[in-house]
Short mmCIF file of C-alpha atoms in Angstrom, two decimals:
data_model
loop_
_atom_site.label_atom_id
_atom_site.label_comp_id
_atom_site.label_asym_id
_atom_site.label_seq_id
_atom_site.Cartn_x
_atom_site.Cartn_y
_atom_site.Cartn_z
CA UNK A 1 172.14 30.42 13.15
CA UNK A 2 171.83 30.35 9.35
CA UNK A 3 173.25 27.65 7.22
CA UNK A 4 175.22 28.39 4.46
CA UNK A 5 176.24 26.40 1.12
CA UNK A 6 178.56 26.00 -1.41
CA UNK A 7 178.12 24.21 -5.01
CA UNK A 8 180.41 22.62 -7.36
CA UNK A 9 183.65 24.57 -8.17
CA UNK A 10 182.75 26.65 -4.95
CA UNK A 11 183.57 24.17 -2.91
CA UNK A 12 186.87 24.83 -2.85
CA UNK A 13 186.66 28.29 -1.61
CA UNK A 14 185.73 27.14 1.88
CA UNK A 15 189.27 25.76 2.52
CA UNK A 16 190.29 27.28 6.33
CA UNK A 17 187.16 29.13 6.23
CA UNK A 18 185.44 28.03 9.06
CA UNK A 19 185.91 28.41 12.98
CA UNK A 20 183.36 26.75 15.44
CA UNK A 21 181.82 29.74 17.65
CA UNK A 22 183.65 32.45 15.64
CA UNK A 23 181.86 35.19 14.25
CA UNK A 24 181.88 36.20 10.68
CA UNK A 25 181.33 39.25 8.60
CA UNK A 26 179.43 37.65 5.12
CA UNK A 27 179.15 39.95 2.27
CA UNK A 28 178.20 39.47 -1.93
CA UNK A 29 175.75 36.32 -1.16
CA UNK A 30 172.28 35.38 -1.82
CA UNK A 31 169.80 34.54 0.59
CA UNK A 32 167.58 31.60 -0.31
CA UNK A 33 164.98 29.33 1.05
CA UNK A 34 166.41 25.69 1.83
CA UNK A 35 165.30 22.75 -0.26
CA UNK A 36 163.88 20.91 2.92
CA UNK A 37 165.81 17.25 1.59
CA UNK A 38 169.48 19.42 2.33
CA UNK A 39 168.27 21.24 5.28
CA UNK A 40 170.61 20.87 8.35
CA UNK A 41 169.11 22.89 10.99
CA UNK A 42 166.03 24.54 12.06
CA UNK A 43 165.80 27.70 9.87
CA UNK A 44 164.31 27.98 6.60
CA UNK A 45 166.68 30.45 4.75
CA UNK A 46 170.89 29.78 3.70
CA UNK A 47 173.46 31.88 2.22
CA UNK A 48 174.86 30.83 -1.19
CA UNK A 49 178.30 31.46 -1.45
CA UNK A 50 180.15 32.23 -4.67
CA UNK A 51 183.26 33.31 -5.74
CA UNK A 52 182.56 36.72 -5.12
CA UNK A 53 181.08 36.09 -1.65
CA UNK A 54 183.35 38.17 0.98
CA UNK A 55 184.03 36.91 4.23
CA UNK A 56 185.97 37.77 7.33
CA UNK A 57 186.44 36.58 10.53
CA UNK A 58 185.63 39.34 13.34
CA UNK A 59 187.81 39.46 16.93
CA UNK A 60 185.41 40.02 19.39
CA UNK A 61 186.35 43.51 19.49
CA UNK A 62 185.03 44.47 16.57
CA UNK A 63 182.04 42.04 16.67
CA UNK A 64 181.48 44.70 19.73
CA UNK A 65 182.11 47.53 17.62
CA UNK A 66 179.72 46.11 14.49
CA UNK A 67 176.93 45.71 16.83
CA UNK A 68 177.05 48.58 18.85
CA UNK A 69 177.03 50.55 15.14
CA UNK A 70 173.82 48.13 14.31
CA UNK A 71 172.01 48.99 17.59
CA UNK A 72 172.81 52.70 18.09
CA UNK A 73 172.27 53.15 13.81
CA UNK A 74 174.63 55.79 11.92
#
């Protein structure tokens, strides 16, 4: 589990973003270390999102398909 945040004007962008136990492909975001007084669970790095931050949801079908690519490589 990573934890991801959003600042300011951003904000807005995670309107209908989010589904509990749904899997999501993230793209165009930074990977930080979390300022321990805003950390919310028990990992030390979070994705910044932005407006150019990319993400979709994935069915579980192609969850399957994304990490059978990861596993077996090109």
């Amino acid at each position: 589990m990573i934890q991801g945040t959003l600042f300011d004007d951003d904000i807005k962008l995670s309107d209908g973003l989010h589904n509990m136990r749904s899997v999501y492909y993230i793209s165009n975001t930074r990977i930080t270390k979390i300022d321990p007084r805003y950390q919310c669970i028990e990992n030390d790095y979070q994705l910044i999102f932005h407006q150019g931050t990319i993400v979709e949801e994935l069915s579980e079908r192609s969850f399957m398909l994304h990490l059978g690519t990861a596993l077996l490589g090109p």
